[in-house]
PDB file of C-alpha atoms and ligand atoms in Angstrom:
ATOM      1  CA  UNK A   1     -42.121 -65.032  35.118  1.00 48.00           C
ATOM      2  CA  UNK A   2     -40.403 -63.344  32.269  1.00 46.00           C
ATOM      3  CA  UNK A   3     -37.608 -65.098  30.467  1.00 50.00           C
ATOM      4  CA  UNK A   4     -34.851 -62.923  29.054  1.00 54.00           C
ATOM      5  CA  UNK A   5     -36.550 -60.715  26.542  1.00 64.00           C
ATOM      6  CA  UNK A   6     -40.031 -60.463  27.581  1.00 82.00           C
ATOM      7  CA  UNK A   7     -39.276 -58.616  30.818  1.00 91.00           C
ATOM      8  CA  UNK A   8     -41.273 -55.502  31.533  1.00 93.00           C
ATOM      9  CA  UNK A   9     -39.489 -52.280  30.634  1.00 95.00           C
ATOM     10  CA  UNK A  10     -40.191 -49.421  33.173  1.00 96.00           C
ATOM     11  CA  UNK A  11     -37.575 -46.638  32.380  1.00 96.00           C
ATOM     12  CA  UNK A  12     -39.302 -45.060  29.452  1.00 95.00           C
ATOM     13  CA  UNK A  13     -41.866 -43.529  31.763  1.00 95.00           C
ATOM     14  CA  UNK A  14     -39.090 -41.788  33.737  1.00 98.00           C
ATOM     15  CA  UNK A  15     -37.216 -40.298  30.887  1.00 98.00           C
ATOM     16  CA  UNK A  16     -37.549 -36.619  30.454  1.00 98.00           C
ATOM     17  CA  UNK A  17     -37.496 -36.158  26.750  1.00 97.00           C
ATOM     18  CA  UNK A  18     -35.306 -33.317  25.486  1.00 96.00           C
ATOM     19  CA  UNK A  19     -37.487 -30.288  25.338  1.00 94.00           C
ATOM     20  CA  UNK A  20     -40.183 -31.611  27.315  1.00 96.00           C
ATOM     21  CA  UNK A  21     -40.871 -30.610  30.957  1.00 97.00           C
ATOM     22  CA  UNK A  22     -40.021 -32.849  33.880  1.00 98.00           C
ATOM     23  CA  UNK A  23     -42.899 -31.645  35.954  1.00 98.00           C
ATOM     24  CA  UNK A  24     -41.840 -33.355  39.016  1.00 98.00           C
ATOM     25  CA  UNK A  25     -44.701 -32.241  40.999  1.00 97.00           C
ATOM     26  CA  UNK A  26     -47.032 -34.322  38.891  1.00 97.00           C
ATOM     27  CA  UNK A  27     -45.015 -37.531  39.154  1.00 98.00           C
ATOM     28  CA  UNK A  28     -45.771 -39.774  41.967  1.00 98.00           C
ATOM     29  CA  UNK A  29     -42.606 -40.886  43.876  1.00 98.00           C
ATOM     30  CA  UNK A  30     -44.613 -44.100  44.705  1.00 98.00           C
ATOM     31  CA  UNK A  31     -44.910 -45.233  41.082  1.00 98.00           C
ATOM     32  CA  UNK A  32     -44.139 -48.764  40.556  1.00 98.00           C
ATOM     33  CA  UNK A  33     -45.471 -49.604  37.073  1.00 97.00           C
ATOM     34  CA  UNK A  34     -47.933 -52.020  38.531  1.00 97.00           C
ATOM     35  CA  UNK A  35     -45.166 -54.229  39.716  1.00 97.00           C
ATOM     36  CA  UNK A  36     -44.971 -55.679  43.430  1.00 97.00           C
ATOM     37  CA  UNK A  37     -41.982 -56.292  45.644  1.00 98.00           C
ATOM     38  CA  UNK A  38     -42.131 -60.022  44.753  1.00 98.00           C
ATOM     39  CA  UNK A  39     -40.136 -62.909  42.876  1.00 97.00           C
ATOM     40  CA  UNK A  40     -41.025 -61.388  39.585  1.00 97.00           C
ATOM     41  CA  UNK A  41     -39.363 -58.037  40.552  1.00 97.00           C
ATOM     42  CA  UNK A  42     -36.424 -59.776  42.098  1.00 98.00           C
ATOM     43  CA  UNK A  43     -35.923 -61.775  38.904  1.00 97.00           C
ATOM     44  CA  UNK A  44     -36.224 -58.635  36.798  1.00 97.00           C
ATOM     45  CA  UNK A  45     -33.536 -56.860  38.933  1.00 98.00           C
ATOM     46  CA  UNK A  46     -31.231 -59.928  38.634  1.00 98.00           C
ATOM     47  CA  UNK A  47     -31.859 -59.909  34.843  1.00 98.00           C
ATOM     48  CA  UNK A  48     -30.462 -56.294  34.693  1.00 98.00           C
ATOM     49  CA  UNK A  49     -27.782 -56.860  36.936  1.00 98.00           C
ATOM     50  CA  UNK A  50     -26.598 -59.816  34.922  1.00 98.00           C
ATOM     51  CA  UNK A  51     -26.707 -57.572  31.789  1.00 98.00           C
ATOM     52  CA  UNK A  52     -24.668 -54.878  33.467  1.00 98.00           C
ATOM     53  CA  UNK A  53     -22.058 -57.385  34.621  1.00 97.00           C
ATOM     54  CA  UNK A  54     -21.777 -58.815  31.092  1.00 97.00           C
ATOM     55  CA  UNK A  55     -21.720 -55.586  29.216  1.00 98.00           C
ATOM     56  CA  UNK A  56     -19.258 -53.891  31.658  1.00 97.00           C
ATOM     57  CA  UNK A  57     -16.873 -56.715  31.079  1.00 97.00           C
ATOM     58  CA  UNK A  58     -17.008 -56.138  27.430  1.00 97.00           C
ATOM     59  CA  UNK A  59     -16.580 -52.247  27.916  1.00 98.00           C
ATOM     60  CA  UNK A  60     -13.507 -52.936  29.819  1.00 97.00           C
ATOM     61  CA  UNK A  61     -12.026 -55.206  27.334  1.00 97.00           C
ATOM     62  CA  UNK A  62     -12.778 -53.128  24.542  1.00 98.00           C
ATOM     63  CA  UNK A  63     -11.276 -50.039  26.154  1.00 97.00           C
ATOM     64  CA  UNK A  64     -12.549 -47.558  23.718  1.00 98.00           C
ATOM     65  CA  UNK A  65     -15.606 -45.916  25.307  1.00 98.00           C
ATOM     66  CA  UNK A  66     -17.132 -45.207  28.796  1.00 98.00           C
ATOM     67  CA  UNK A  67     -20.311 -44.696  30.684  1.00 98.00           C
ATOM     68  CA  UNK A  68     -21.045 -41.830  33.151  1.00 98.00           C
ATOM     69  CA  UNK A  69     -23.877 -42.309  35.483  1.00 98.00           C
ATOM     70  CA  UNK A  70     -25.001 -39.181  37.402  1.00 99.00           C
ATOM     71  CA  UNK A  71     -27.047 -39.830  40.557  1.00 98.00           C
ATOM     72  CA  UNK A  72     -28.771 -36.705  42.077  1.00 98.00           C
ATOM     73  CA  UNK A  73     -31.334 -36.890  45.087  1.00 98.00           C
ATOM     74  CA  UNK A  74     -32.641 -35.079  48.187  1.00 98.00           C
ATOM     75  CA  UNK A  75     -30.951 -36.372  51.224  1.00 97.00           C
ATOM     76  CA  UNK A  76     -32.039 -39.904  52.132  1.00 98.00           C
ATOM     77  CA  UNK A  77     -33.084 -40.296  48.522  1.00 98.00           C
ATOM     78  CA  UNK A  78     -31.355 -43.558  48.139  1.00 98.00           C
ATOM     79  CA  UNK A  79     -28.050 -42.750  46.244  1.00 98.00           C
ATOM     80  CA  UNK A  80     -25.965 -44.873  48.353  1.00 97.00           C
ATOM     81  CA  UNK A  81     -28.574 -47.670  48.120  1.00 97.00           C
ATOM     82  CA  UNK A  82     -28.917 -47.600  44.535  1.00 98.00           C
ATOM     83  CA  UNK A  83     -25.030 -47.717  44.056  1.00 98.00           C
ATOM     84  CA  UNK A  84     -24.709 -50.531  46.508  1.00 97.00           C
ATOM     85  CA  UNK A  85     -27.510 -52.586  45.052  1.00 98.00           C
ATOM     86  CA  UNK A  86     -27.054 -51.931  41.311  1.00 97.00           C
ATOM     87  CA  UNK A  87     -23.415 -51.228  40.884  1.00 96.00           C
ATOM     88  CA  UNK A  88     -22.317 -53.878  43.490  1.00 93.00           C
ATOM     89  CA  UNK A  89     -22.143 -56.261  40.398  1.00 93.00           C
ATOM     90  CA  UNK A  90     -19.540 -54.164  38.760  1.00 93.00           C
ATOM     91  CA  UNK A  91     -15.968 -54.969  38.465  1.00 93.00           C
ATOM     92  CA  UNK A  92     -13.989 -52.876  40.929  1.00 93.00           C
ATOM     93  CA  UNK A  93     -11.306 -52.591  38.296  1.00 93.00           C
ATOM     94  CA  UNK A  94     -13.364 -50.620  36.025  1.00 95.00           C
ATOM     95  CA  UNK A  95     -16.073 -48.974  37.975  1.00 97.00           C
ATOM     96  CA  UNK A  96     -15.268 -45.796  39.932  1.00 97.00           C
ATOM     97  CA  UNK A  97     -17.642 -43.948  42.240  1.00 98.00           C
ATOM     98  CA  UNK A  98     -16.911 -40.356  42.969  1.00 98.00           C
ATOM     99  CA  UNK A  99     -18.873 -38.481  45.652  1.00 98.00           C
ATOM    100  CA  UNK A 100     -18.958 -34.673  45.407  1.00 98.00           C
ATOM    101  CA  UNK A 101     -19.055 -32.846  48.699  1.00 97.00           C
ATOM    102  CA  UNK A 102     -18.914 -29.304  49.409  1.00 97.00           C
ATOM    103  CA  UNK A 103     -15.785 -27.959  47.519  1.00 98.00           C
ATOM    104  CA  UNK A 104     -12.587 -27.307  48.944  1.00 98.00           C
ATOM    105  CA  UNK A 105     -10.849 -24.059  48.923  1.00 98.00           C
ATOM    106  CA  UNK A 106      -8.642 -25.159  46.019  1.00 98.00           C
ATOM    107  CA  UNK A 107     -11.708 -26.293  44.186  1.00 98.00           C
ATOM    108  CA  UNK A 108     -13.544 -23.047  44.737  1.00 98.00           C
ATOM    109  CA  UNK A 109     -10.542 -21.326  43.194  1.00 98.00           C
ATOM    110  CA  UNK A 110     -11.331 -22.885  39.930  1.00 98.00           C
ATOM    111  CA  UNK A 111     -14.137 -23.077  37.502  1.00 98.00           C
ATOM    112  CA  UNK A 112     -17.067 -25.250  38.982  1.00 98.00           C
ATOM    113  CA  UNK A 113     -16.436 -28.051  36.329  1.00 98.00           C
ATOM    114  CA  UNK A 114     -12.648 -28.406  37.275  1.00 98.00           C
ATOM    115  CA  UNK A 115     -13.032 -30.930  39.937  1.00 98.00           C
ATOM    116  CA  UNK A 116     -15.743 -32.749  37.901  1.00 98.00           C
ATOM    117  CA  UNK A 117     -13.732 -33.103  34.705  1.00 98.00           C
ATOM    118  CA  UNK A 118     -10.990 -34.847  36.519  1.00 97.00           C
ATOM    119  CA  UNK A 119     -13.318 -37.508  37.805  1.00 98.00           C
ATOM    120  CA  UNK A 120     -14.896 -38.411  34.518  1.00 98.00           C
ATOM    121  CA  UNK A 121     -14.498 -41.965  33.654  1.00 98.00           C
ATOM    122  CA  UNK A 122     -11.490 -43.316  31.509  1.00 98.00           C
ATOM    123  CA  UNK A 123     -12.055 -45.320  28.323  1.00 98.00           C
ATOM    124  CA  UNK A 124     -13.535 -48.796  29.503  1.00 98.00           C
ATOM    125  CA  UNK A 125     -14.712 -47.601  32.661  1.00 98.00           C
ATOM    126  CA  UNK A 126     -18.106 -46.815  34.275  1.00 98.00           C
ATOM    127  CA  UNK A 127     -17.981 -43.669  36.282  1.00 98.00           C
ATOM    128  CA  UNK A 128     -20.609 -42.947  38.880  1.00 98.00           C
ATOM    129  CA  UNK A 129     -21.236 -39.605  40.290  1.00 98.00           C
ATOM    130  CA  UNK A 130     -22.673 -39.599  43.707  1.00 98.00           C
ATOM    131  CA  UNK A 131     -23.983 -36.020  43.444  1.00 98.00           C
ATOM    132  CA  UNK A 132     -22.183 -34.106  40.629  1.00 98.00           C
ATOM    133  CA  UNK A 133     -21.775 -30.713  38.867  1.00 98.00           C
ATOM    134  CA  UNK A 134     -25.604 -30.288  39.263  1.00 99.00           C
ATOM    135  CA  UNK A 135     -24.945 -29.353  42.757  1.00 98.00           C
ATOM    136  CA  UNK A 136     -23.801 -26.011  41.330  1.00 98.00           C
ATOM    137  CA  UNK A 137     -27.310 -25.322  40.120  1.00 98.00           C
ATOM    138  CA  UNK A 138     -28.897 -26.971  43.115  1.00 98.00           C
ATOM    139  CA  UNK A 139     -27.570 -26.216  46.594  1.00 98.00           C
ATOM    140  CA  UNK A 140     -25.460 -23.314  45.031  1.00 98.00           C
ATOM    141  CA  UNK A 141     -28.823 -21.795  43.812  1.00 98.00           C
ATOM    142  CA  UNK A 142     -31.012 -22.478  46.786  1.00 98.00           C
ATOM    143  CA  UNK A 143     -28.385 -21.373  49.322  1.00 97.00           C
ATOM    144  CA  UNK A 144     -27.314 -18.354  47.122  1.00 98.00           C
ATOM    145  CA  UNK A 145     -23.746 -19.365  47.298  1.00 98.00           C
ATOM    146  CA  UNK A 146     -23.114 -17.237  44.248  1.00 98.00           C
ATOM    147  CA  UNK A 147     -25.211 -14.534  42.506  1.00 98.00           C
ATOM    148  CA  UNK A 148     -27.785 -15.615  40.124  1.00 98.00           C
ATOM    149  CA  UNK A 149     -26.005 -14.121  37.215  1.00 98.00           C
ATOM    150  CA  UNK A 150     -23.216 -16.666  37.733  1.00 98.00           C
ATOM    151  CA  UNK A 151     -25.460 -19.847  38.383  1.00 98.00           C
ATOM    152  CA  UNK A 152     -27.871 -19.078  35.514  1.00 98.00           C
ATOM    153  CA  UNK A 153     -25.087 -19.356  32.979  1.00 98.00           C
ATOM    154  CA  UNK A 154     -24.282 -22.934  34.267  1.00 98.00           C
ATOM    155  CA  UNK A 155     -26.959 -24.888  32.543  1.00 98.00           C
ATOM    156  CA  UNK A 156     -25.453 -24.007  29.288  1.00 98.00           C
ATOM    157  CA  UNK A 157     -21.876 -24.771  30.518  1.00 98.00           C
ATOM    158  CA  UNK A 158     -23.190 -28.033  31.759  1.00 99.00           C
ATOM    159  CA  UNK A 159     -24.759 -28.891  28.435  1.00 98.00           C
ATOM    160  CA  UNK A 160     -21.634 -27.881  26.543  1.00 98.00           C
ATOM    161  CA  UNK A 161     -19.321 -29.796  29.066  1.00 99.00           C
ATOM    162  CA  UNK A 162     -21.586 -33.014  28.657  1.00 99.00           C
ATOM    163  CA  UNK A 163     -21.468 -32.551  24.924  1.00 98.00           C
ATOM    164  CA  UNK A 164     -17.893 -32.533  25.082  1.00 98.00           C
ATOM    165  CA  UNK A 165     -17.783 -35.782  27.056  1.00 98.00           C
ATOM    166  CA  UNK A 166     -20.304 -37.413  24.692  1.00 98.00           C
ATOM    167  CA  UNK A 167     -18.290 -36.347  21.631  1.00 98.00           C
ATOM    168  CA  UNK A 168     -15.126 -38.022  23.255  1.00 98.00           C
ATOM    169  CA  UNK A 169     -16.834 -41.439  23.615  1.00 98.00           C
ATOM    170  CA  UNK A 170     -18.512 -41.181  26.884  1.00 98.00           C
ATOM    171  CA  UNK A 171     -22.197 -42.104  27.077  1.00 98.00           C
ATOM    172  CA  UNK A 172     -24.038 -40.141  29.698  1.00 98.00           C
ATOM    173  CA  UNK A 173     -27.342 -41.009  31.691  1.00 98.00           C
ATOM    174  CA  UNK A 174     -28.578 -38.891  34.687  1.00 98.00           C
ATOM    175  CA  UNK A 175     -31.020 -40.210  37.356  1.00 98.00           C
ATOM    176  CA  UNK A 176     -32.783 -38.109  39.866  1.00 98.00           C
ATOM    177  CA  UNK A 177     -34.051 -40.471  42.663  1.00 98.00           C
ATOM    178  CA  UNK A 178     -37.370 -38.782  43.298  1.00 98.00           C
ATOM    179  CA  UNK A 179     -38.637 -39.338  46.897  1.00 98.00           C
ATOM    180  CA  UNK A 180     -41.587 -37.645  48.470  1.00 98.00           C
ATOM    181  CA  UNK A 181     -41.179 -35.182  51.276  1.00 98.00           C
ATOM    182  CA  UNK A 182     -43.256 -37.706  53.624  1.00 98.00           C
ATOM    183  CA  UNK A 183     -40.835 -40.406  52.690  1.00 98.00           C
ATOM    184  CA  UNK A 184     -37.752 -38.367  53.608  1.00 98.00           C
ATOM    185  CA  UNK A 185     -39.412 -37.566  56.904  1.00 98.00           C
ATOM    186  CA  UNK A 186     -39.897 -41.277  57.523  1.00 98.00           C
ATOM    187  CA  UNK A 187     -36.152 -42.170  56.507  1.00 97.00           C
ATOM    188  CA  UNK A 188     -34.876 -39.332  58.630  1.00 97.00           C
ATOM    189  CA  UNK A 189     -37.057 -40.680  61.666  1.00 97.00           C
ATOM    190  CA  UNK A 190     -35.787 -44.134  61.057  1.00 97.00           C
ATOM    191  CA  UNK A 191     -32.107 -42.893  61.032  1.00 96.00           C
ATOM    192  CA  UNK A 192     -32.689 -41.297  64.355  1.00 96.00           C
ATOM    193  CA  UNK A 193     -34.335 -44.468  66.000  1.00 96.00           C
ATOM    194  CA  UNK A 194     -32.075 -47.245  64.401  1.00 96.00           C
ATOM    195  CA  UNK A 195     -28.511 -47.516  66.049  1.00 96.00           C
ATOM    196  CA  UNK A 196     -27.310 -48.954  62.797  1.00 96.00           C
ATOM    197  CA  UNK A 197     -28.541 -45.998  60.890  1.00 95.00           C
ATOM    198  CA  UNK A 198     -27.756 -43.058  63.518  1.00 96.00           C
ATOM    199  CA  UNK A 199     -24.329 -42.425  61.788  1.00 96.00           C
ATOM    200  CA  UNK A 200     -26.241 -41.253  58.784  1.00 94.00           C
ATOM    201  CA  UNK A 201     -28.322 -38.833  60.584  1.00 95.00           C
ATOM    202  CA  UNK A 202     -27.181 -35.330  60.106  1.00 95.00           C
ATOM    203  CA  UNK A 203     -28.915 -32.185  61.559  1.00 95.00           C
ATOM    204  CA  UNK A 204     -27.603 -30.273  58.541  1.00 95.00           C
ATOM    205  CA  UNK A 205     -30.031 -32.387  56.366  1.00 95.00           C
ATOM    206  CA  UNK A 206     -33.014 -31.365  58.582  1.00 96.00           C
ATOM    207  CA  UNK A 207     -32.151 -27.587  57.701  1.00 95.00           C
ATOM    208  CA  UNK A 208     -31.878 -28.414  54.129  1.00 95.00           C
ATOM    209  CA  UNK A 209     -35.363 -30.184  54.269  1.00 97.00           C
ATOM    210  CA  UNK A 210     -36.835 -26.617  55.208  1.00 97.00           C
ATOM    211  CA  UNK A 211     -36.026 -25.533  51.653  1.00 98.00           C
ATOM    212  CA  UNK A 212     -37.833 -28.514  50.008  1.00 98.00           C
ATOM    213  CA  UNK A 213     -39.894 -26.350  47.590  1.00 98.00           C
ATOM    214  CA  UNK A 214     -36.775 -24.361  46.649  1.00 98.00           C
ATOM    215  CA  UNK A 215     -34.960 -27.468  45.802  1.00 98.00           C
ATOM    216  CA  UNK A 216     -37.761 -28.986  43.805  1.00 98.00           C
ATOM    217  CA  UNK A 217     -37.841 -25.685  41.707  1.00 98.00           C
ATOM    218  CA  UNK A 218     -34.019 -25.951  41.236  1.00 98.00           C
ATOM    219  CA  UNK A 219     -34.252 -29.505  40.263  1.00 98.00           C
ATOM    220  CA  UNK A 220     -37.121 -28.893  37.783  1.00 98.00           C
ATOM    221  CA  UNK A 221     -35.100 -26.175  36.082  1.00 98.00           C
ATOM    222  CA  UNK A 222     -31.994 -28.348  35.979  1.00 98.00           C
ATOM    223  CA  UNK A 223     -33.594 -31.210  34.458  1.00 98.00           C
ATOM    224  CA  UNK A 224     -35.787 -29.102  31.974  1.00 98.00           C
ATOM    225  CA  UNK A 225     -32.783 -27.261  30.725  1.00 98.00           C
ATOM    226  CA  UNK A 226     -30.141 -30.032  30.841  1.00 98.00           C
ATOM    227  CA  UNK A 227     -32.097 -33.319  29.585  1.00 98.00           C
ATOM    228  CA  UNK A 228     -30.507 -33.495  26.194  1.00 98.00           C
ATOM    229  CA  UNK A 229     -30.257 -36.129  23.512  1.00 98.00           C
ATOM    230  CA  UNK A 230     -26.540 -36.630  24.434  1.00 98.00           C
ATOM    231  CA  UNK A 231     -27.312 -36.720  28.153  1.00 98.00           C
ATOM    232  CA  UNK A 232     -30.824 -37.384  29.109  1.00 98.00           C
ATOM    233  CA  UNK A 233     -32.308 -37.157  32.769  1.00 98.00           C
ATOM    234  CA  UNK A 234     -34.483 -39.790  34.216  1.00 98.00           C
ATOM    235  CA  UNK A 235     -36.771 -39.031  37.098  1.00 98.00           C
ATOM    236  CA  UNK A 236     -36.925 -42.272  39.078  1.00 98.00           C
ATOM    237  CA  UNK A 237     -39.687 -42.972  41.298  1.00 98.00           C
ATOM    238  CA  UNK A 238     -37.710 -43.800  44.516  1.00 98.00           C
ATOM    239  CA  UNK A 239     -39.991 -44.226  47.535  1.00 98.00           C
ATOM    240  CA  UNK A 240     -40.012 -47.915  46.901  1.00 98.00           C
ATOM    241  CA  UNK A 241     -36.453 -48.898  47.069  1.00 98.00           C
ATOM    242  CA  UNK A 242     -36.855 -52.159  45.252  1.00 98.00           C
ATOM    243  CA  UNK A 243     -38.517 -50.235  42.315  1.00 98.00           C
ATOM    244  CA  UNK A 244     -35.747 -47.543  42.284  1.00 98.00           C
ATOM    245  CA  UNK A 245     -33.306 -50.286  41.855  1.00 98.00           C
ATOM    246  CA  UNK A 246     -35.026 -51.928  39.073  1.00 98.00           C
ATOM    247  CA  UNK A 247     -35.234 -48.568  37.165  1.00 98.00           C
ATOM    248  CA  UNK A 248     -31.518 -47.585  37.730  1.00 98.00           C
ATOM    249  CA  UNK A 249     -30.497 -50.956  36.783  1.00 98.00           C
ATOM    250  CA  UNK A 250     -32.526 -50.873  33.551  1.00 98.00           C
ATOM    251  CA  UNK A 251     -31.261 -47.440  32.615  1.00 98.00           C
ATOM    252  CA  UNK A 252     -27.568 -48.446  33.028  1.00 98.00           C
ATOM    253  CA  UNK A 253     -27.947 -51.810  31.459  1.00 98.00           C
ATOM    254  CA  UNK A 254     -29.637 -50.168  28.400  1.00 98.00           C
ATOM    255  CA  UNK A 255     -27.120 -47.365  28.124  1.00 98.00           C
ATOM    256  CA  UNK A 256     -24.375 -50.081  28.112  1.00 98.00           C
ATOM    257  CA  UNK A 257     -26.289 -52.087  25.401  1.00 98.00           C
ATOM    258  CA  UNK A 258     -26.644 -48.962  23.348  1.00 98.00           C
ATOM    259  CA  UNK A 259     -22.928 -48.300  23.069  1.00 97.00           C
ATOM    260  CA  UNK A 260     -22.423 -51.989  22.124  1.00 98.00           C
ATOM    261  CA  UNK A 261     -19.065 -52.898  23.520  1.00 98.00           C
ATOM    262  CA  UNK A 262     -17.208 -55.611  21.721  1.00 98.00           C
ATOM    263  CA  UNK A 263     -14.281 -57.901  22.728  1.00 97.00           C
ATOM    264  CA  UNK A 264     -11.313 -56.701  20.808  1.00 96.00           C
ATOM    265  CA  UNK A 265      -9.814 -59.166  18.365  1.00 94.00           C
ATOM    266  CA  UNK A 266      -6.432 -60.758  19.501  1.00 93.00           C
ATOM    267  CA  UNK A 267      -3.576 -58.825  18.611  1.00 92.00           C
ATOM    268  CA  UNK A 268      -1.661 -61.860  17.430  1.00 94.00           C
ATOM    269  CA  UNK A 269      -2.492 -65.173  15.679  1.00 94.00           C
ATOM    270  CA  UNK A 270      -3.689 -67.196  18.523  1.00 94.00           C
ATOM    271  CA  UNK A 271      -3.541 -70.443  16.465  1.00 93.00           C
ATOM    272  CA  UNK A 272       0.251 -70.006  16.189  1.00 94.00           C
ATOM    273  CA  UNK A 273       0.821 -68.937  19.770  1.00 94.00           C
ATOM    274  CA  UNK A 274       3.006 -71.693  21.738  1.00 93.00           C
ATOM    275  CA  UNK A 275       2.801 -72.077  25.493  1.00 93.00           C
ATOM    276  CA  UNK A 276       5.769 -74.124  26.697  1.00 91.00           C
TER     277      UNK A 276
HETATM  278  P1  LIG B   1     -24.723 -39.055  52.654  1.00 84.10           P
HETATM  279  O1  LIG B   1     -25.355 -38.008  53.607  1.00 84.10           O
HETATM  280  O2  LIG B   1     -25.579 -40.174  52.228  1.00 84.10           O
HETATM  281  O3  LIG B   1     -23.408 -39.659  53.064  1.00 84.10           O
HETATM  282  P2  LIG B   1     -24.051 -36.816  50.961  1.00 84.10           P
HETATM  283  O4  LIG B   1     -23.983 -36.912  49.524  1.00 84.10           O
HETATM  284  O5  LIG B   1     -25.458 -36.190  51.452  1.00 84.10           O
HETATM  285  O6  LIG B   1     -24.319 -38.385  51.393  1.00 84.10           O
HETATM  286  P3  LIG B   1     -22.850 -35.228  52.659  1.00 84.10           P
HETATM  287  O7  LIG B   1     -21.318 -35.389  53.193  1.00 84.10           O
HETATM  288  O8  LIG B   1     -23.767 -35.434  53.754  1.00 84.10           O
HETATM  289  O9  LIG B   1     -23.022 -36.372  51.594  1.00 84.10           O
HETATM  290  O10 LIG B   1     -23.150 -33.900  51.986  1.00 84.10           O
HETATM  291  C1  LIG B   1     -22.479 -33.356  51.098  1.00 84.10           C
HETATM  292  C2  LIG B   1     -22.963 -31.927  50.904  1.00 84.10           C
HETATM  293  O11 LIG B   1     -22.193 -31.149  50.069  1.00 84.10           O
HETATM  294  C3  LIG B   1     -24.442 -31.981  50.414  1.00 84.10           C
HETATM  295  O12 LIG B   1     -25.245 -31.138  51.206  1.00 84.10           O
HETATM  296  C4  LIG B   1     -24.257 -31.371  48.983  1.00 84.10           C
HETATM  297  O13 LIG B   1     -25.265 -30.490  48.531  1.00 84.10           O
HETATM  298  C5  LIG B   1     -22.924 -30.313  49.209  1.00 84.10           C
HETATM  299  N1  LIG B   1     -22.254 -30.048  47.908  1.00 84.10           N
HETATM  300  C6  LIG B   1     -21.853 -30.886  46.864  1.00 84.10           C
HETATM  301  N2  LIG B   1     -21.355 -30.359  45.940  1.00 84.10           N
HETATM  302  C7  LIG B   1     -21.499 -28.950  46.310  1.00 84.10           C
HETATM  303  C8  LIG B   1     -21.039 -27.819  45.638  1.00 84.10           C
HETATM  304  N3  LIG B   1     -20.640 -27.644  44.439  1.00 84.10           N
HETATM  305  N4  LIG B   1     -21.214 -26.613  46.370  1.00 84.10           N
HETATM  306  C9  LIG B   1     -21.766 -26.546  47.583  1.00 84.10           C
HETATM  307  N5  LIG B   1     -22.165 -27.623  48.161  1.00 84.10           N
HETATM  308  C10 LIG B   1     -22.116 -28.906  47.571  1.00 84.10           C
HETATM  309 MG1  LIG B   2     -25.918 -36.175  53.455  1.00 84.10          MG
END
């Protein structure tokens, strides 16, 4: 079993390098980097969770930078599970999850980034987007909710917006939880069978599933056009939930480590402080 530094790294394989193609179709959603769902993998996840908890505390104390984690997936892709299993260790004071549903009429009366910008993390915070501004080039494109002339300009708008956030002290990482069409079917079937999961079943999702290929095309374009040096995309193999959690945890822990938050020095001379 690895101790600290010699744990296996798995996320590099998932990174879509800026300028390269994601080529989602050629990536196996069952990829697991040769790992198994065993004690080593449990220790690997625990290692990253410890790193996240430690670094998040420093990020909060420092109060100067922030991290934005964007999570996208097809229905039943595991966004909720990843948030629960990976960000469950985060301090609720400084981690905020925002779920983006179909826009309200007020939101539709503004530009597509209006509601998103308001939800971005404050300094010291981790912000998690459960769905995001990418819906505006995914479901909106697939369902033709706006004309092509409108959505095709959004890739550039998104890159510029994310650049603005990055220039303002927000590190951004984006994970597409990639499940196979077969795995989605199995998860939908389980939702119908299991009384504990029936509340999650939604016939609207079964309709969306019929457009699987169009969604994959839209994801491919979004990732290819918007994986940038300041906001990279990761295609996370997500058929195996335990592996998905490891990858997402590693991506987040590494991102926090890269921004290297530090405890601020005390604002007074602690040696002279008197407590009566
Ligand atoms: P879960 O089903 O796990 O609770 P979810 O993210 O699927 O989570 P739902 O309420 O089922 O939540 O679905 C939200 C829906 O809103 C999704 O179908 C998504 O595509 C849609 N949506 C999100 N943003 C937009 C947008 N900008 N325009 C149109 N539809 C959107
Ligand atoms: Mg849903």
